[in-house]
CSV table of C-alpha atoms in Angstrom, one decimal:
chain,number,residue,atom,x,y,z
A,147,MET,CA,140.0,11.7,107.8
A,148,SER,CA,139.9,8.6,109.5
A,149,ARG,CA,138.9,5.7,106.4
A,150,THR,CA,138.2,3.8,109.3
A,151,GLY,CA,135.1,5.0,111.1
A,152,VAL,CA,135.7,5.6,114.5
A,153,LEU,CA,138.5,4.4,116.1
A,154,ALA,CA,139.4,3.1,119.5
A,155,GLY,CA,140.7,5.3,122.2
A,156,VAL,CA,143.6,3.9,125.2
A,157,ALA,CA,142.2,5.3,127.8
A,158,GLY,CA,145.0,5.7,131.3
A,159,ALA,CA,144.7,3.7,134.1
A,160,LEU,CA,145.2,6.4,137.5
A,161,VAL,CA,147.4,4.4,138.6
A,162,GLY,CA,147.4,4.6,142.9
A,163,LEU,CA,146.1,7.9,143.2
A,164,VAL,CA,142.7,8.1,142.5
A,165,LEU,CA,139.8,5.5,141.1
A,166,LEU,CA,137.0,6.3,139.9
A,167,PRO,CA,134.2,4.8,141.5
A,168,ILE,CA,131.7,3.3,138.5
A,169,LEU,CA,128.6,4.7,139.5
A,170,ALA,CA,125.5,2.4,139.3
A,171,VAL,CA,122.4,4.7,138.9
A,172,ALA,CA,118.6,4.7,137.2
A,173,LEU,CA,118.2,5.0,133.8
A,174,ILE,CA,116.1,7.8,132.6
A,175,VAL,CA,115.3,7.9,129.2
A,176,VAL,CA,114.4,11.4,127.5
A,177,PRO,CA,112.3,11.6,124.8
A,178,ALA,CA,113.3,13.4,121.6
A,179,ALA,CA,111.8,13.6,118.0
A,180,THR,CA,114.3,11.5,116.3
A,181,ALA,CA,115.9,8.9,118.8
A,182,THR,CA,115.7,7.5,122.6
A,183,VAL,CA,118.1,8.8,124.4
A,184,VAL,CA,119.0,7.1,127.9
A,185,GLN,CA,120.9,9.0,130.4
A,186,LEU,CA,123.7,6.3,132.8
A,187,SER,CA,124.9,9.2,134.8
A,188,GLY,CA,124.1,12.5,136.4
A,189,CYS,CA,126.2,14.9,137.2
A,190,GLU,CA,128.3,13.8,139.5
A,191,GLN,CA,130.0,12.7,136.8
A,192,GLY,CA,129.4,14.7,134.0
A,193,GLY,CA,130.8,18.4,133.0
A,194,PRO,CA,128.9,21.1,130.9
A,195,GLY,CA,127.7,18.0,128.4
A,196,GLY,CA,126.0,16.3,131.3
A,197,GLY,CA,126.7,12.7,131.7
A,198,SER,CA,127.1,10.0,129.7
A,199,ILE,CA,124.1,8.6,127.6
A,200,VAL,CA,122.9,5.7,125.3
A,201,VAL,CA,122.2,7.1,121.9
A,202,ASP,CA,120.8,4.6,119.4
A,203,ARG,CA,123.0,2.2,121.5
A,204,GLN,CA,126.3,4.5,120.6
A,205,GLN,CA,126.6,5.1,124.1
A,206,LEU,CA,128.6,8.4,124.6
A,207,GLY,CA,130.6,9.3,127.8
A,208,ALA,CA,131.4,12.7,129.6
A,209,GLU,CA,134.3,13.4,127.8
A,210,GLU,CA,131.8,13.0,124.7
A,211,MET,CA,129.0,15.2,125.9
A,212,ASP,CA,131.1,17.6,126.5
A,213,ILE,CA,132.7,17.8,123.0
A,214,ALA,CA,129.6,17.7,122.1
A,215,ARG,CA,128.0,20.7,124.1
A,216,THR,CA,131.4,23.0,122.1
A,217,ILE,CA,130.4,21.4,118.9
A,218,VAL,CA,126.4,23.2,119.0
A,219,ASP,CA,127.8,26.3,121.1
A,220,VAL,CA,131.0,26.4,117.9
A,221,VAL,CA,127.4,26.6,115.6
A,222,GLN,CA,125.5,28.5,118.0
A,223,GLN,CA,128.3,31.4,117.9
A,224,ARG,CA,128.4,31.6,114.7
A,225,ARG,CA,124.7,32.1,113.7
A,226,LEU,CA,124.2,29.0,112.4
A,227,PRO,CA,121.3,27.0,111.4
A,228,ARG,CA,120.5,24.2,113.9
A,229,ARG,CA,121.4,21.5,110.5
A,230,ALA,CA,125.2,22.9,110.6
A,231,ALA,CA,125.2,21.2,113.9
A,232,VAL,CA,123.8,18.3,113.0
A,233,LEU,CA,125.4,17.8,110.3
A,234,ALA,CA,128.3,18.4,112.3
A,235,ILE,CA,128.1,16.0,115.7
A,236,ALA,CA,127.2,13.1,112.8
A,237,THR,CA,130.4,13.5,111.4
A,238,GLY,CA,132.5,13.7,115.4
A,239,MET,CA,130.3,10.4,115.7
A,240,VAL,CA,131.5,8.4,112.5
A,241,GLU,CA,134.7,10.3,112.5
A,242,SER,CA,135.9,10.0,116.2
A,243,GLY,CA,133.1,9.2,118.7
A,244,LEU,CA,132.9,12.8,119.7
A,245,ARG,CA,136.5,11.7,120.8
A,246,ASN,CA,139.6,14.6,120.6
A,247,LEU,CA,141.5,12.0,119.1
A,248,ASP,CA,145.7,11.9,119.2
A,249,PHE,CA,145.4,9.3,116.5
A,250,GLY,CA,143.9,8.0,112.6
A,251,ASP,CA,144.6,7.0,109.2
A,252,ARG,CA,148.3,8.6,108.2
A,253,ASP,CA,148.1,11.6,109.7
A,254,SER,CA,144.7,12.8,110.6
A,255,ILE,CA,144.1,13.6,114.4
A,256,GLY,CA,140.8,15.2,116.1
A,257,VAL,CA,137.0,15.2,116.5
A,258,PHE,CA,136.3,15.5,112.6
A,259,GLN,CA,140.0,13.2,111.4
A,260,GLN,CA,141.2,16.3,110.1
A,261,ARG,CA,144.8,16.2,107.8
A,262,PRO,CA,147.6,18.2,108.6
A,263,SER,CA,149.3,17.7,105.7
A,264,GLN,CA,145.7,18.8,103.5
A,265,GLY,CA,145.4,22.4,104.5
A,266,TRP,CA,142.9,21.7,107.7
A,267,GLY,CA,145.5,23.3,110.1
A,268,THR,CA,149.2,22.4,111.9
A,269,ARG,CA,148.8,19.6,114.2
A,270,GLU,CA,148.4,21.9,117.4
A,271,GLN,CA,145.8,23.7,115.8
A,272,ILE,CA,143.2,20.5,115.0
A,273,LEU,CA,143.8,19.3,118.6
A,274,ASN,CA,141.8,22.2,119.5
A,275,PRO,CA,138.1,20.9,119.0
A,276,VAL,CA,137.0,24.9,118.8
A,277,TYR,CA,139.3,25.2,116.3
A,278,ALA,CA,138.2,22.2,114.1
A,279,THR,CA,134.3,22.7,114.7
A,280,GLY,CA,135.6,25.6,112.7
A,281,LYS,CA,136.9,24.3,110.0
A,282,PHE,CA,134.3,22.0,109.2
A,283,LEU,CA,132.1,24.2,109.5
A,284,ASP,CA,133.9,26.4,107.1
A,285,ALA,CA,134.0,23.5,104.4
A,286,LEU,CA,130.4,22.9,105.2
A,287,ILE,CA,128.9,26.1,104.9
A,288,ALA,CA,131.1,26.7,101.6
A,289,LEU,CA,128.7,23.3,99.6
A,290,PRO,CA,125.9,25.4,97.4
A,291,GLY,CA,122.5,24.1,99.0
A,292,TRP,CA,124.6,22.4,101.7
A,293,ASP,CA,121.8,22.4,103.9
A,294,THR,CA,119.4,20.5,101.8
A,295,MET,CA,120.4,17.7,101.0
A,296,ALA,CA,119.7,14.3,101.8
A,297,PRO,CA,121.3,12.7,104.4
A,298,GLY,CA,124.9,11.8,104.3
A,299,GLN,CA,125.8,13.8,101.6
A,300,ALA,CA,126.9,17.4,103.0
A,301,GLU,CA,128.6,15.7,105.7
A,302,GLN,CA,130.3,12.8,102.8
A,303,ALA,CA,131.0,16.9,100.9
A,304,VAL,CA,133.3,18.0,103.3
A,305,GLN,CA,135.2,14.7,104.6
A,306,HIS,CA,135.5,12.8,101.6
A,307,SER,CA,135.3,9.7,103.2
A,308,GLY,CA,135.9,6.2,101.9
A,309,PHE,CA,132.9,4.8,103.7
A,310,PRO,CA,130.1,7.3,102.4
A,311,ASP,CA,127.1,5.6,104.1
A,312,ARG,CA,128.1,5.8,107.2
A,313,TYR,CA,127.2,9.6,108.2
A,314,ALA,CA,123.5,9.5,107.2
A,315,PRO,CA,122.4,6.5,109.6
A,316,ARG,CA,123.6,9.1,112.9
A,317,GLU,CA,121.8,11.8,111.7
A,318,PRO,CA,118.7,10.8,114.1
A,319,ALA,CA,121.4,10.6,117.4
A,320,ALA,CA,122.5,12.9,115.8
A,321,ALA,CA,119.4,15.8,116.2
A,322,ALA,CA,118.9,14.1,119.3
A,323,ILE,CA,122.4,15.3,120.7
A,324,VAL,CA,121.8,18.8,119.5
A,325,ALA,CA,118.1,19.0,120.5
A,326,ARG,CA,119.8,18.9,125.0
A,327,PHE,CA,121.7,22.2,124.1
A,328,TRP,CA,120.6,24.3,121.4
A,329,THR,CA,119.0,27.0,122.9
A,330,GLY,CA,117.2,29.7,120.3
A,331,PRO,CA,115.7,29.3,116.7
A,332,ASP,CA,116.6,27.2,114.5
A,333,ASN,CA,117.2,29.8,112.2
A,334,PRO,CA,118.8,32.1,113.9
A,335,THR,CA,119.3,35.4,112.3
A,336,PRO,CA,122.7,36.0,110.6
A,337,PRO,CA,124.7,39.9,111.3
A,338,ALA,CA,123.4,42.2,108.7
A,339,VAL,CA,127.1,43.0,108.2
A,340,PRO,CA,129.6,39.5,108.1
A,341,GLY,CA,131.3,39.9,111.3
A,342,GLY,CA,129.1,42.5,112.9
A,343,ALA,CA,127.8,42.5,116.2
A,344,THR,CA,124.8,40.0,117.4
A,345,GLU,CA,123.4,39.0,120.6
A,346,ALA,CA,125.2,36.6,122.7
A,347,VAL,CA,123.9,33.0,122.2
A,348,GLN,CA,125.2,29.4,124.0
A,349,ALA,CA,124.9,26.5,124.3
A,350,LYS,CA,123.2,25.2,127.7
A,351,THR,CA,125.4,23.9,129.3
A,352,LEU,CA,123.7,20.3,131.5
A,353,CYS,CA,125.7,20.1,134.7
A,354,PRO,CA,125.8,23.8,136.8
A,355,ASP,CA,129.7,24.7,137.3
A,356,GLN,CA,131.6,22.0,139.5
A,357,GLY,CA,133.4,24.4,141.6
A,358,GLY,CA,136.6,26.2,140.6
A,359,SER,CA,139.3,26.2,142.9
A,360,ASP,CA,139.3,26.6,146.7
A,361,VAL,CA,143.6,26.8,147.5
A,362,PRO,CA,143.0,30.0,149.3
A,363,ARG,CA,145.0,32.7,147.6
A,364,GLU,CA,148.9,34.2,148.0
A,365,PRO,CA,149.1,37.3,146.3
A,366,ASP,CA,151.7,38.3,148.9
A,367,LYS,CA,153.8,35.6,147.3
A,368,VAL,CA,152.6,34.6,144.3
A,369,ASP,CA,151.7,37.9,141.4
A,370,PRO,CA,148.5,35.7,139.9
A,371,ALA,CA,149.0,37.8,136.7
A,372,LYS,CA,153.1,38.3,136.4
A,373,LEU,CA,156.0,36.3,136.6
A,374,PRO,CA,159.0,36.6,138.8
A,375,PRO,CA,162.3,37.5,137.2
A,376,GLY,CA,164.3,34.9,136.7
A,377,PHE,CA,161.6,32.4,135.2
A,378,THR,CA,162.6,30.1,132.6
A,379,LEU,CA,160.0,27.7,130.3
A,380,PRO,CA,161.3,23.8,130.1
A,381,ASP,CA,163.8,22.9,127.9
A,382,ASP,CA,161.7,20.3,126.2
A,383,VAL,CA,160.2,21.3,123.4
A,384,ARG,CA,156.9,20.2,124.5
A,385,GLN,CA,156.3,21.1,127.5
A,386,ARG,CA,158.1,24.3,126.9
A,387,ALA,CA,154.6,25.1,124.3
A,388,ALA,CA,152.2,23.8,126.6
A,389,VAL,CA,153.3,25.6,129.8
A,390,GLY,CA,154.4,28.6,127.4
A,391,PHE,CA,150.7,28.3,125.9
A,392,ALA,CA,149.0,28.4,128.8
A,393,LEU,CA,151.3,30.8,130.9
A,394,GLY,CA,150.0,33.3,127.3
A,395,GLN,CA,146.0,32.9,128.8
A,396,LEU,CA,147.3,34.9,132.8
A,397,GLY,CA,144.3,37.6,132.9
A,398,LYS,CA,141.9,35.5,130.3
A,399,PRO,CA,138.0,35.1,132.0
A,400,TYR,CA,136.8,31.9,133.9
A,401,VAL,CA,133.8,30.5,131.3
A,402,TRP,CA,132.6,27.3,132.1
A,403,GLY,CA,132.8,25.1,129.2
A,404,ALA,CA,135.0,27.2,127.2
A,405,LYS,CA,138.2,25.9,126.0
A,406,GLY,CA,139.5,29.1,124.7
A,407,PRO,CA,140.6,31.4,122.5
A,408,ASP,CA,139.1,34.4,125.0
A,409,ALA,CA,137.9,32.1,128.5
A,410,TYR,CA,139.1,28.9,129.4
A,411,ASP,CA,137.4,26.7,132.5
A,412,CYS,CA,140.1,24.5,134.4
A,413,SER,CA,139.8,21.6,132.1
A,414,GLY,CA,139.9,23.6,129.0
A,415,LEU,CA,142.7,25.1,129.1
A,416,MET,CA,144.9,22.0,130.1
A,417,LEU,CA,143.2,20.6,126.5
A,418,ALA,CA,144.0,24.2,124.4
A,419,SER,CA,147.8,23.9,125.9
A,420,TRP,CA,148.8,20.6,125.6
A,421,ALA,CA,147.0,21.0,122.1
A,422,ALA,CA,149.6,23.9,121.2
A,423,ALA,CA,151.3,21.5,121.7
A,424,GLY,CA,150.7,19.4,119.1
A,425,VAL,CA,149.4,16.8,122.2
A,426,GLY,CA,145.5,15.9,122.4
A,427,ILE,CA,143.6,15.1,125.4
A,428,PRO,CA,140.4,14.5,126.8
A,429,ALA,CA,138.2,17.2,127.4
A,430,GLY,CA,136.6,17.6,131.4
A,431,THR,CA,138.8,16.9,134.2
A,432,VAL,CA,136.9,13.9,134.8
A,433,SER,CA,138.3,12.4,131.5
A,434,GLN,CA,141.9,14.0,131.8
A,435,VAL,CA,142.2,12.7,135.2
A,436,HIS,CA,143.4,9.6,133.2
A,437,ALA,CA,145.2,10.7,131.0
A,438,GLY,CA,148.5,10.5,129.9
A,439,HIS,CA,149.8,8.2,133.1
A,440,ALA,CA,150.3,9.2,136.4
A,441,VAL,CA,153.6,10.3,138.6
A,442,SER,CA,153.5,8.5,142.0
A,443,SER,CA,154.5,11.5,143.8
A,444,LEU,CA,155.7,16.1,143.6
A,445,ASP,CA,158.7,15.5,144.5
A,446,GLN,CA,158.7,13.9,140.4
A,447,VAL,CA,156.2,16.6,139.4
A,448,GLN,CA,158.0,18.4,135.3
A,449,PRO,CA,156.3,21.3,133.9
A,450,GLY,CA,153.8,20.3,132.0
A,451,ASP,CA,152.0,17.6,134.5
A,452,LEU,CA,148.6,18.1,135.3
A,453,LEU,CA,148.2,18.5,139.2
A,454,PHE,CA,143.6,17.4,140.1
A,455,ILE,CA,142.5,18.7,143.4
A,456,PRO,CA,138.9,18.3,145.2
A,457,GLY,CA,138.1,21.8,144.4
A,458,SER,CA,135.1,23.8,145.7
A,459,LEU,CA,132.9,21.1,144.8
A,460,GLY,CA,134.6,18.0,144.4
A,461,THR,CA,136.2,14.5,146.3
A,462,ALA,CA,139.6,13.3,146.7
A,463,GLN,CA,137.9,10.0,143.9
A,464,VAL,CA,136.5,12.9,142.1
A,465,PRO,CA,138.4,15.9,141.3
A,466,ARG,CA,136.9,19.0,139.7
A,467,HIS,CA,139.8,20.8,138.9
A,468,VAL,CA,143.1,20.9,137.2
A,469,GLY,CA,145.9,22.9,137.2
A,470,MET,CA,149.4,23.0,135.1
A,471,TYR,CA,152.4,22.3,137.1
A,472,ALA,CA,155.0,25.4,135.5
A,473,GLY,CA,158.1,25.2,137.2
A,474,HIS,CA,159.7,27.5,139.5
A,475,GLY,CA,157.4,26.1,141.8
A,476,LEU,CA,154.1,27.3,140.6
A,477,ILE,CA,150.8,26.2,139.1
A,478,VAL,CA,148.4,28.0,136.4
A,479,ASP,CA,145.1,27.4,136.0
A,480,ALA,CA,141.6,29.0,135.3
A,481,TYR,CA,140.7,29.4,139.4
A,482,ASP,CA,137.7,30.5,139.4
A,483,THR,CA,134.5,32.7,136.9
A,484,GLY,CA,135.2,35.4,139.2
A,485,THR,CA,138.9,35.3,139.2
A,486,GLY,CA,140.3,33.5,135.4
A,487,VAL,CA,143.0,32.3,134.8
A,488,ILE,CA,146.1,32.5,137.0
A,489,LEU,CA,149.7,31.9,138.7
A,490,GLU,CA,149.6,30.4,142.4
A,491,SER,CA,152.0,28.6,144.0
A,492,LEU,CA,152.6,25.1,144.1
A,493,SER,CA,153.6,25.2,148.2
A,494,ALA,CA,150.1,26.2,148.7
A,495,TRP,CA,147.9,23.7,146.3
A,496,THR,CA,150.9,20.5,148.1
A,497,SER,CA,148.1,19.7,151.1
A,498,LYS,CA,145.0,18.8,148.5
A,499,ILE,CA,147.0,16.8,145.1
A,500,VAL,CA,145.0,13.6,145.0
A,501,ALA,CA,146.6,13.0,141.4
A,502,ILE,CA,149.3,14.0,139.2
A,503,ARG,CA,149.2,12.9,135.5
A,504,ARG,CA,152.1,13.6,132.9
A,505,ILE,CA,150.7,14.0,129.2
A,506,ALA,CA,154.3,13.7,127.3
A,507,ASP,CA,157.5,12.8,128.7
A,508,PRO,CA,160.4,14.2,127.5
A,509,SER,CA,161.9,13.5,124.0
A,510,SER,CA,159.0,11.0,124.1
A,511,PRO,CA,158.5,10.9,119.9
A,512,SER,CA,155.0,12.3,118.0
A,513,SER,CA,152.4,10.5,116.5
A,514,PRO,CA,152.8,9.2,112.7
A,515,PRO,CA,152.3,11.7,109.9
A,516,GLY,CA,148.5,10.3,107.8
A,517,GLY,CA,144.9,10.7,106.8
A,518,SER,CA,141.8,12.6,104.3
A,519,PRO,CA,141.9,16.3,102.5
A,520,LEU,CA,139.9,19.4,102.7
A,521,ARG,CA,138.8,20.2,98.7
């Protein structure tokens, strides 16, 4: 956990390939019971969480709202009270600004700035917001009376921050954000038996699915579900981990906004794959197109690189689909809702690629260790 509150992230420049426009849009004020939300952009720059907003003077972009929606979704899937989502989002706003940070105080990382050295999980696990949210909720609901504590007290009891007064002021804004995504009753009925089956409940998605791949499939050239004979993973340890994870998801379904472990959308697969390599990247295609650094041509592409295409609903300026180069002329991606995670040929994508981003150069060092304990 960061002892200094919100940490500033550094956005990579998209050099020579894609220049995303700054949109001038009308402001829409959305009333909420506890805070005022000002909508800055809509689905033209959004994702499952909608576009960017300002809530009580804090601006949150499409990436942050995607993560907020993921947090609410995890809470709803576990059928926990709405209050749990408010506390989780308030904590994420303080600790990271609702970003999937790859760094922090000591070994603190991720949305909640959790520390691998203090029992929160491995670096690879914590850098997936789905896992990180689950661990936060485990610690939260283990507190007797967590849902009736005064503002800020439950968050502090979980986080053990050096700045305990920072959580309570964020709760009204967190409540306004949760209100945008929450579905069903505030206190859903838990399963009759722990782990028992219940009707699936998901958080709202504020923008419709913004499109899968539009690259014609070539099953006669590439088996979408099976690696060809002689395929080998890259030698670099992080590239190997990211590519190996992505390939391990072949056949899983595409679900808009999903980041695993049972389903993915295209950017969710990229986030989870690089998390498996111990590298945190943003949520959402429009943010991932700035991750890492630019690769100038396909001649320089390496396994693990992210390849961006307009997809079925995007443009060259705002690509809506991303896949990972797996090596050996293959791409792995979550294709669309009817297809799921598949292999495709790089040659089929070549004419449509508008950006290539390298997330981690081979053999470059990992982030230094450090952060606050799980107790």
